[in-house]
């Protein structure tokens, strides 16, 4: 969680102060407990897919900070060869399938990944993440219907940070308890405290167990909060300072530090050593990104799907 937090803060600094990062940028600050709890409840080969707030989950899944920062810089050494940028992290090696810029677009693809795992006969479980805004997209209902019909091994995770861009959940739907959307498909569902990695772990572990045992999908509404705006250009004036401070008082990193202290899991010296190591890792990621080359022009048309025999376009 600390690595994700410090990476995001440093990347934001390089965006705002140094002008090194351009385009869209959606920080995961405040939501780190979800990434941590999901990682401990899954195996490395379990596919993850998410929306454009993807840096934290990508790093948790195994994308190195070097490759992540290089991607933000648009460098050839990035996890998507510098072609994806902030919103399109990707790593086949680590079973991280994006990073999707179309709101809700990854929900159907997530079910497709789960169908592929089922078809291949594995017991892998897919974690498909989306925000509270994407829960209003029609693709969610189509996907839920098929996922239940085919008992696909997928856990749909709504990271409910309460604001779809700048619009509160209360203003977007009559159903403000998003987990209840599963009821129409008789899909198991739960609501989870997303500020605590332990509660996230427990809920995800239950859902993953069900998926591995061919029990089908689960919807988890994990309630969290983003401390920054929707994107880096969002001043967040639609919420009060008091609300923001209330959630910061539940900061997942501070809460877990108290737990570590109360249970004597680590000394202050050990925590300080972790923080120092993370600072070095993040600084090295910046140096790596700045020293890396931009993609060569020859890369422009590579990695683009095209059907050479497509019959419907003529000169």
CSV table of C-alpha atoms in Angstrom, one decimal:
chain,number,residue,atom,x,y,z
A,1,UNK,CA,0.0,0.0,0.0
A,2,UNK,CA,2.8,2.4,0.8
A,3,UNK,CA,4.5,1.7,-2.5
A,4,UNK,CA,1.3,2.5,-4.4
A,5,UNK,CA,0.8,5.7,-2.3
A,6,UNK,CA,4.3,7.0,-2.8
A,7,UNK,CA,4.4,6.0,-6.5
A,8,UNK,CA,1.2,8.0,-7.1
A,9,UNK,CA,2.3,11.0,-5.2
A,10,UNK,CA,5.6,11.1,-7.1
A,11,UNK,CA,3.9,10.6,-10.4
A,12,UNK,CA,1.5,13.5,-9.6
A,13,UNK,CA,4.5,15.7,-8.8
A,14,UNK,CA,6.1,14.9,-12.1
A,15,UNK,CA,2.8,15.6,-13.9
A,16,UNK,CA,2.1,18.9,-12.2
A,17,UNK,CA,5.5,20.4,-11.4
A,18,UNK,CA,7.8,19.0,-14.0
A,19,UNK,CA,5.5,18.5,-17.0
A,20,UNK,CA,7.1,15.0,-17.6
A,21,UNK,CA,3.7,13.2,-17.7
A,22,UNK,CA,0.9,14.3,-20.0
A,23,UNK,CA,-2.6,13.2,-20.9
A,24,UNK,CA,-5.1,11.8,-18.4
A,25,UNK,CA,-4.0,10.7,-14.9
A,26,UNK,CA,-6.3,9.1,-12.4
A,27,UNK,CA,-4.7,8.5,-8.9
A,28,UNK,CA,-5.4,5.5,-6.7
A,29,UNK,CA,-4.6,7.4,-3.5
A,30,UNK,CA,-7.0,6.4,-0.7
A,31,UNK,CA,-8.0,3.1,-2.4
A,32,UNK,CA,-4.8,1.1,-1.7
A,33,UNK,CA,-6.4,-1.3,0.7
A,34,UNK,CA,-8.4,-2.8,-2.1
A,35,UNK,CA,-5.3,-3.7,-4.1
A,36,UNK,CA,-3.6,-5.2,-1.1
A,37,UNK,CA,-6.6,-7.3,0.0
A,38,UNK,CA,-7.2,-8.6,-3.5
A,39,UNK,CA,-3.6,-9.7,-3.9
A,40,UNK,CA,-3.4,-11.7,-0.7
A,41,UNK,CA,-6.7,-13.4,-1.6
A,42,UNK,CA,-5.7,-14.5,-5.1
A,43,UNK,CA,-3.0,-16.4,-7.0
A,44,UNK,CA,-0.5,-14.8,-9.5
A,45,UNK,CA,-2.2,-16.5,-12.4
A,46,UNK,CA,-5.7,-15.1,-11.6
A,47,UNK,CA,-6.4,-12.4,-14.2
A,48,UNK,CA,-7.2,-8.8,-13.2
A,49,UNK,CA,-8.9,-6.3,-15.4
A,50,UNK,CA,-9.9,-2.7,-14.5
A,51,UNK,CA,-10.8,0.8,-15.7
A,52,UNK,CA,-8.5,3.8,-16.1
A,53,UNK,CA,-7.6,4.2,-12.4
A,54,UNK,CA,-5.2,1.4,-12.9
A,55,UNK,CA,-1.7,2.3,-11.6
A,56,UNK,CA,-2.3,0.8,-8.1
A,57,UNK,CA,-3.7,-2.5,-9.2
A,58,UNK,CA,-1.1,-2.9,-12.0
A,59,UNK,CA,1.7,-2.4,-9.5
A,60,UNK,CA,0.1,-4.7,-7.0
A,61,UNK,CA,-0.3,-7.4,-9.7
A,62,UNK,CA,3.4,-7.3,-10.4
A,63,UNK,CA,4.2,-4.5,-12.9
A,64,UNK,CA,7.4,-3.0,-11.7
A,65,UNK,CA,7.5,0.6,-10.6
A,66,UNK,CA,10.1,1.2,-13.3
A,67,UNK,CA,7.8,-0.1,-16.1
A,68,UNK,CA,4.8,1.7,-14.6
A,69,UNK,CA,6.6,5.1,-14.4
A,70,UNK,CA,8.1,4.6,-17.9
A,71,UNK,CA,4.6,4.0,-19.2
A,72,UNK,CA,3.4,7.3,-17.6
A,73,UNK,CA,6.3,9.0,-19.3
A,74,UNK,CA,5.3,7.4,-22.7
A,75,UNK,CA,8.7,5.6,-22.9
A,76,UNK,CA,9.4,2.5,-24.9
A,77,UNK,CA,10.4,0.6,-21.7
A,78,UNK,CA,6.9,1.0,-20.2
A,79,UNK,CA,4.5,-1.8,-19.6
A,80,UNK,CA,2.6,-1.0,-22.8
A,81,UNK,CA,5.7,0.1,-24.7
A,82,UNK,CA,4.8,3.7,-24.0
A,83,UNK,CA,1.7,3.5,-26.2
A,84,UNK,CA,-0.9,3.2,-23.5
A,85,UNK,CA,-0.1,5.8,-20.9
A,86,UNK,CA,-1.8,6.2,-17.6
A,87,UNK,CA,-5.2,4.7,-18.6
A,88,UNK,CA,-3.9,1.6,-20.4
A,89,UNK,CA,-1.5,-0.3,-18.3
A,90,UNK,CA,-1.1,-3.9,-19.5
A,91,UNK,CA,1.0,-7.0,-18.7
A,92,UNK,CA,0.3,-10.4,-20.1
A,93,UNK,CA,3.1,-11.7,-18.1
A,94,UNK,CA,1.4,-10.7,-14.8
A,95,UNK,CA,-2.1,-11.5,-16.0
A,96,UNK,CA,-3.1,-7.8,-15.9
A,97,UNK,CA,-5.4,-7.0,-18.8
A,98,UNK,CA,-5.8,-3.3,-18.5
A,99,UNK,CA,-6.4,-0.3,-18.0
A,100,UNK,CA,-9.6,0.5,-20.1
A,101,UNK,CA,-10.7,4.1,-21.0
A,102,UNK,CA,-14.3,3.3,-22.0
A,103,UNK,CA,-16.5,3.5,-18.9
A,104,UNK,CA,-17.7,0.0,-18.1
A,105,UNK,CA,-16.1,-1.4,-21.3
A,106,UNK,CA,-13.9,-3.8,-19.2
A,107,UNK,CA,-17.0,-5.5,-17.5
A,108,UNK,CA,-17.9,-7.5,-20.6
A,109,UNK,CA,-14.2,-8.2,-21.3
A,110,UNK,CA,-13.8,-9.4,-17.7
A,111,UNK,CA,-16.5,-12.0,-18.2
A,112,UNK,CA,-14.8,-13.0,-21.5
A,113,UNK,CA,-11.6,-13.6,-19.6
A,114,UNK,CA,-13.5,-15.8,-17.2
A,115,UNK,CA,-15.2,-17.7,-20.0
A,116,UNK,CA,-11.7,-18.4,-21.4
A,117,UNK,CA,-10.5,-19.8,-18.1
A,118,UNK,CA,-13.6,-21.9,-17.8
A,119,UNK,CA,-13.2,-23.1,-21.4
A,120,UNK,CA,-9.5,-24.0,-20.8
A,121,UNK,CA,-10.5,-26.0,-17.7
A,122,UNK,CA,-8.4,-24.0,-15.2
A,123,UNK,CA,-9.6,-23.1,-11.7
A,124,UNK,CA,-8.4,-19.5,-12.1
A,125,UNK,CA,-10.7,-16.7,-10.9
A,126,UNK,CA,-11.0,-13.4,-12.7
A,127,UNK,CA,-11.2,-10.1,-10.8
A,128,UNK,CA,-13.1,-7.5,-12.8
A,129,UNK,CA,-13.0,-4.0,-11.3
A,130,UNK,CA,-15.1,-1.0,-12.1
A,131,UNK,CA,-16.3,2.2,-10.5
A,132,UNK,CA,-19.7,3.3,-9.2
A,133,UNK,CA,-20.3,5.3,-12.4
A,134,UNK,CA,-19.7,2.2,-14.6
A,135,UNK,CA,-22.4,0.4,-12.5
A,136,UNK,CA,-24.9,2.4,-14.5
A,137,UNK,CA,-23.8,1.1,-17.9
A,138,UNK,CA,-26.0,-1.3,-19.8
A,139,UNK,CA,-23.2,-3.7,-20.4
A,140,UNK,CA,-23.2,-4.5,-16.7
A,141,UNK,CA,-26.6,-6.1,-16.9
A,142,UNK,CA,-26.0,-8.0,-20.0
A,143,UNK,CA,-22.8,-9.3,-18.5
A,144,UNK,CA,-24.3,-10.2,-15.2
A,145,UNK,CA,-27.0,-12.2,-16.9
A,146,UNK,CA,-24.6,-14.3,-19.0
A,147,UNK,CA,-22.1,-14.7,-16.1
A,148,UNK,CA,-24.8,-16.2,-14.0
A,149,UNK,CA,-26.3,-18.3,-16.8
A,150,UNK,CA,-22.9,-19.8,-17.5
A,151,UNK,CA,-21.6,-19.8,-13.9
A,152,UNK,CA,-18.4,-18.0,-15.0
A,153,UNK,CA,-15.5,-17.8,-12.5
A,154,UNK,CA,-15.5,-14.0,-12.1
A,155,UNK,CA,-15.7,-11.6,-9.2
A,156,UNK,CA,-17.2,-8.3,-10.1
A,157,UNK,CA,-15.7,-5.6,-7.8
A,158,UNK,CA,-17.3,-2.2,-7.7
A,159,UNK,CA,-14.7,0.2,-6.2
A,160,UNK,CA,-17.4,2.6,-4.9
A,161,UNK,CA,-15.5,5.8,-4.1
A,162,UNK,CA,-18.9,7.6,-4.1
A,163,UNK,CA,-18.3,9.9,-7.1
A,164,UNK,CA,-18.6,9.0,-10.7
A,165,UNK,CA,-16.3,11.8,-12.0
A,166,UNK,CA,-17.9,14.6,-10.0
A,167,UNK,CA,-21.4,13.1,-9.6
A,168,UNK,CA,-22.4,11.4,-6.4
A,169,UNK,CA,-23.9,8.0,-6.3
A,170,UNK,CA,-27.2,9.5,-4.9
A,171,UNK,CA,-27.6,11.6,-8.0
A,172,UNK,CA,-27.1,8.8,-10.5
A,173,UNK,CA,-29.6,6.1,-9.5
A,174,UNK,CA,-32.5,5.3,-7.2
A,175,UNK,CA,-30.5,2.2,-6.2
A,176,UNK,CA,-27.6,3.6,-4.1
A,177,UNK,CA,-26.6,0.2,-2.6
A,178,UNK,CA,-24.8,-1.1,-5.7
A,179,UNK,CA,-24.5,-4.7,-4.4
A,180,UNK,CA,-28.2,-5.0,-4.6
A,181,UNK,CA,-28.0,-4.9,-8.4
A,182,UNK,CA,-26.9,-8.6,-8.2
A,183,UNK,CA,-30.4,-9.5,-6.8
A,184,UNK,CA,-32.0,-9.3,-10.2
A,185,UNK,CA,-29.8,-12.2,-11.4
A,186,UNK,CA,-29.7,-14.2,-8.1
A,187,UNK,CA,-26.0,-13.5,-7.9
A,188,UNK,CA,-24.3,-13.7,-4.5
A,189,UNK,CA,-23.2,-10.2,-3.4
A,190,UNK,CA,-21.8,-8.4,-0.4
A,191,UNK,CA,-20.8,-4.9,0.7
A,192,UNK,CA,-17.3,-4.5,2.0
A,193,UNK,CA,-15.2,-1.9,4.0
A,194,UNK,CA,-12.6,-0.9,1.4
A,195,UNK,CA,-10.5,1.1,3.9
A,196,UNK,CA,-9.3,-2.1,5.6
A,197,UNK,CA,-7.2,-4.6,3.6
A,198,UNK,CA,-8.2,-7.4,6.0
A,199,UNK,CA,-11.9,-7.1,5.3
A,200,UNK,CA,-11.2,-6.8,1.6
A,201,UNK,CA,-9.1,-10.0,1.8
A,202,UNK,CA,-11.8,-11.9,3.6
A,203,UNK,CA,-14.6,-11.0,1.2
A,204,UNK,CA,-12.5,-11.6,-1.9
A,205,UNK,CA,-11.2,-14.9,-0.6
A,206,UNK,CA,-14.8,-16.1,-0.1
A,207,UNK,CA,-15.8,-15.1,-3.6
A,208,UNK,CA,-12.7,-16.6,-5.1
A,209,UNK,CA,-13.3,-19.9,-3.4
A,210,UNK,CA,-16.8,-19.9,-4.8
A,211,UNK,CA,-15.5,-19.2,-8.3
A,212,UNK,CA,-12.8,-22.0,-8.1
A,213,UNK,CA,-15.4,-24.5,-7.0
A,214,UNK,CA,-17.6,-23.7,-10.0
A,215,UNK,CA,-20.1,-21.7,-8.0
A,216,UNK,CA,-20.2,-18.9,-10.4
A,217,UNK,CA,-19.8,-15.1,-10.1
A,218,UNK,CA,-20.0,-12.7,-7.1
A,219,UNK,CA,-20.6,-9.0,-6.9
A,220,UNK,CA,-18.6,-7.1,-4.2
A,221,UNK,CA,-19.4,-3.5,-3.6
A,222,UNK,CA,-16.2,-2.3,-1.9
A,223,UNK,CA,-16.7,1.1,-0.3
A,224,UNK,CA,-13.7,3.3,-0.5
A,225,UNK,CA,-12.7,6.9,-1.1
A,226,UNK,CA,-10.3,8.7,-3.4
A,227,UNK,CA,-8.5,11.6,-1.8
A,228,UNK,CA,-7.7,13.3,-5.1
A,229,UNK,CA,-10.1,14.4,-7.7
A,230,UNK,CA,-11.5,12.2,-10.4
A,231,UNK,CA,-8.5,13.0,-12.5
A,232,UNK,CA,-5.5,15.3,-12.0
A,233,UNK,CA,-7.4,18.3,-13.5
A,234,UNK,CA,-10.4,17.9,-11.1
A,235,UNK,CA,-10.4,20.3,-8.1
A,236,UNK,CA,-13.1,18.3,-6.4
A,237,UNK,CA,-15.3,21.2,-5.5
A,238,UNK,CA,-18.4,19.0,-5.5
A,239,UNK,CA,-17.5,17.6,-2.0
A,240,UNK,CA,-16.8,19.3,1.3
A,241,UNK,CA,-13.5,19.6,3.0
A,242,UNK,CA,-15.1,18.0,6.1
A,243,UNK,CA,-16.1,14.9,4.1
A,244,UNK,CA,-12.6,14.5,2.7
A,245,UNK,CA,-11.0,14.9,6.2
A,246,UNK,CA,-13.5,12.4,7.6
A,247,UNK,CA,-12.3,9.7,5.2
A,248,UNK,CA,-8.6,10.7,5.7
A,249,UNK,CA,-9.1,9.8,9.3
A,250,UNK,CA,-9.8,6.3,8.1
A,251,UNK,CA,-6.7,6.2,5.9
A,252,UNK,CA,-6.0,2.5,5.1
A,253,UNK,CA,-2.2,3.0,5.6
A,254,UNK,CA,-2.5,4.6,9.0
A,255,UNK,CA,-5.1,2.0,10.1
A,256,UNK,CA,-2.8,-0.9,9.1
A,257,UNK,CA,0.2,0.8,10.8
A,258,UNK,CA,-1.9,0.9,14.1
A,259,UNK,CA,-2.7,-2.8,13.6
A,260,UNK,CA,0.9,-3.6,13.1
A,261,UNK,CA,1.8,-1.7,16.2
A,262,UNK,CA,-0.9,-3.1,18.4
A,263,UNK,CA,0.0,-6.7,17.4
A,264,UNK,CA,3.8,-6.1,17.5
A,265,UNK,CA,4.1,-7.4,13.9
A,266,UNK,CA,7.0,-4.9,13.2
A,267,UNK,CA,9.1,-2.4,15.1
A,268,UNK,CA,9.3,1.3,14.3
A,269,UNK,CA,12.8,0.7,12.9
A,270,UNK,CA,11.4,-2.0,10.6
A,271,UNK,CA,8.6,0.3,9.4
A,272,UNK,CA,11.2,3.1,8.8
A,273,UNK,CA,13.3,0.7,6.8
A,274,UNK,CA,10.3,-0.2,4.6
A,275,UNK,CA,9.6,3.4,4.0
A,276,UNK,CA,13.2,4.2,3.1
A,277,UNK,CA,13.3,1.2,0.7
A,278,UNK,CA,10.1,2.4,-1.0
A,279,UNK,CA,11.4,5.9,-1.4
A,280,UNK,CA,14.5,4.5,-3.1
A,281,UNK,CA,12.4,2.3,-5.4
A,282,UNK,CA,10.2,5.3,-6.5
A,283,UNK,CA,13.2,7.5,-7.1
A,284,UNK,CA,14.8,4.8,-9.2
A,285,UNK,CA,11.6,4.5,-11.2
A,286,UNK,CA,11.7,8.2,-12.0
A,287,UNK,CA,15.4,7.9,-13.1
A,288,UNK,CA,14.6,4.8,-15.2
A,289,UNK,CA,11.7,6.6,-16.9
A,290,UNK,CA,13.7,9.7,-17.6
A,291,UNK,CA,16.7,7.8,-19.0
A,292,UNK,CA,14.5,5.5,-21.2
A,293,UNK,CA,14.0,6.3,-24.9
A,294,UNK,CA,10.7,7.2,-26.5
A,295,UNK,CA,9.3,4.6,-28.9
A,296,UNK,CA,10.8,4.5,-32.3
A,297,UNK,CA,8.6,5.7,-35.2
A,298,UNK,CA,8.7,2.1,-36.6
A,299,UNK,CA,6.5,1.1,-33.6
A,300,UNK,CA,3.6,3.4,-34.7
A,301,UNK,CA,1.6,0.7,-36.6
A,302,UNK,CA,2.7,-2.3,-34.5
A,303,UNK,CA,0.4,-4.0,-32.0
A,304,UNK,CA,-2.7,-2.8,-33.9
A,305,UNK,CA,-5.1,-5.4,-34.9
A,306,UNK,CA,-6.0,-5.4,-38.6
A,307,UNK,CA,-7.8,-7.9,-40.9
A,308,UNK,CA,-6.0,-7.7,-44.2
A,309,UNK,CA,-8.9,-9.3,-46.0
A,310,UNK,CA,-11.6,-7.1,-44.5
A,311,UNK,CA,-14.1,-6.8,-47.4
A,312,UNK,CA,-16.1,-3.7,-46.4
A,313,UNK,CA,-13.6,-0.9,-46.9
A,314,UNK,CA,-12.4,-0.1,-50.4
A,315,UNK,CA,-10.4,2.8,-51.8
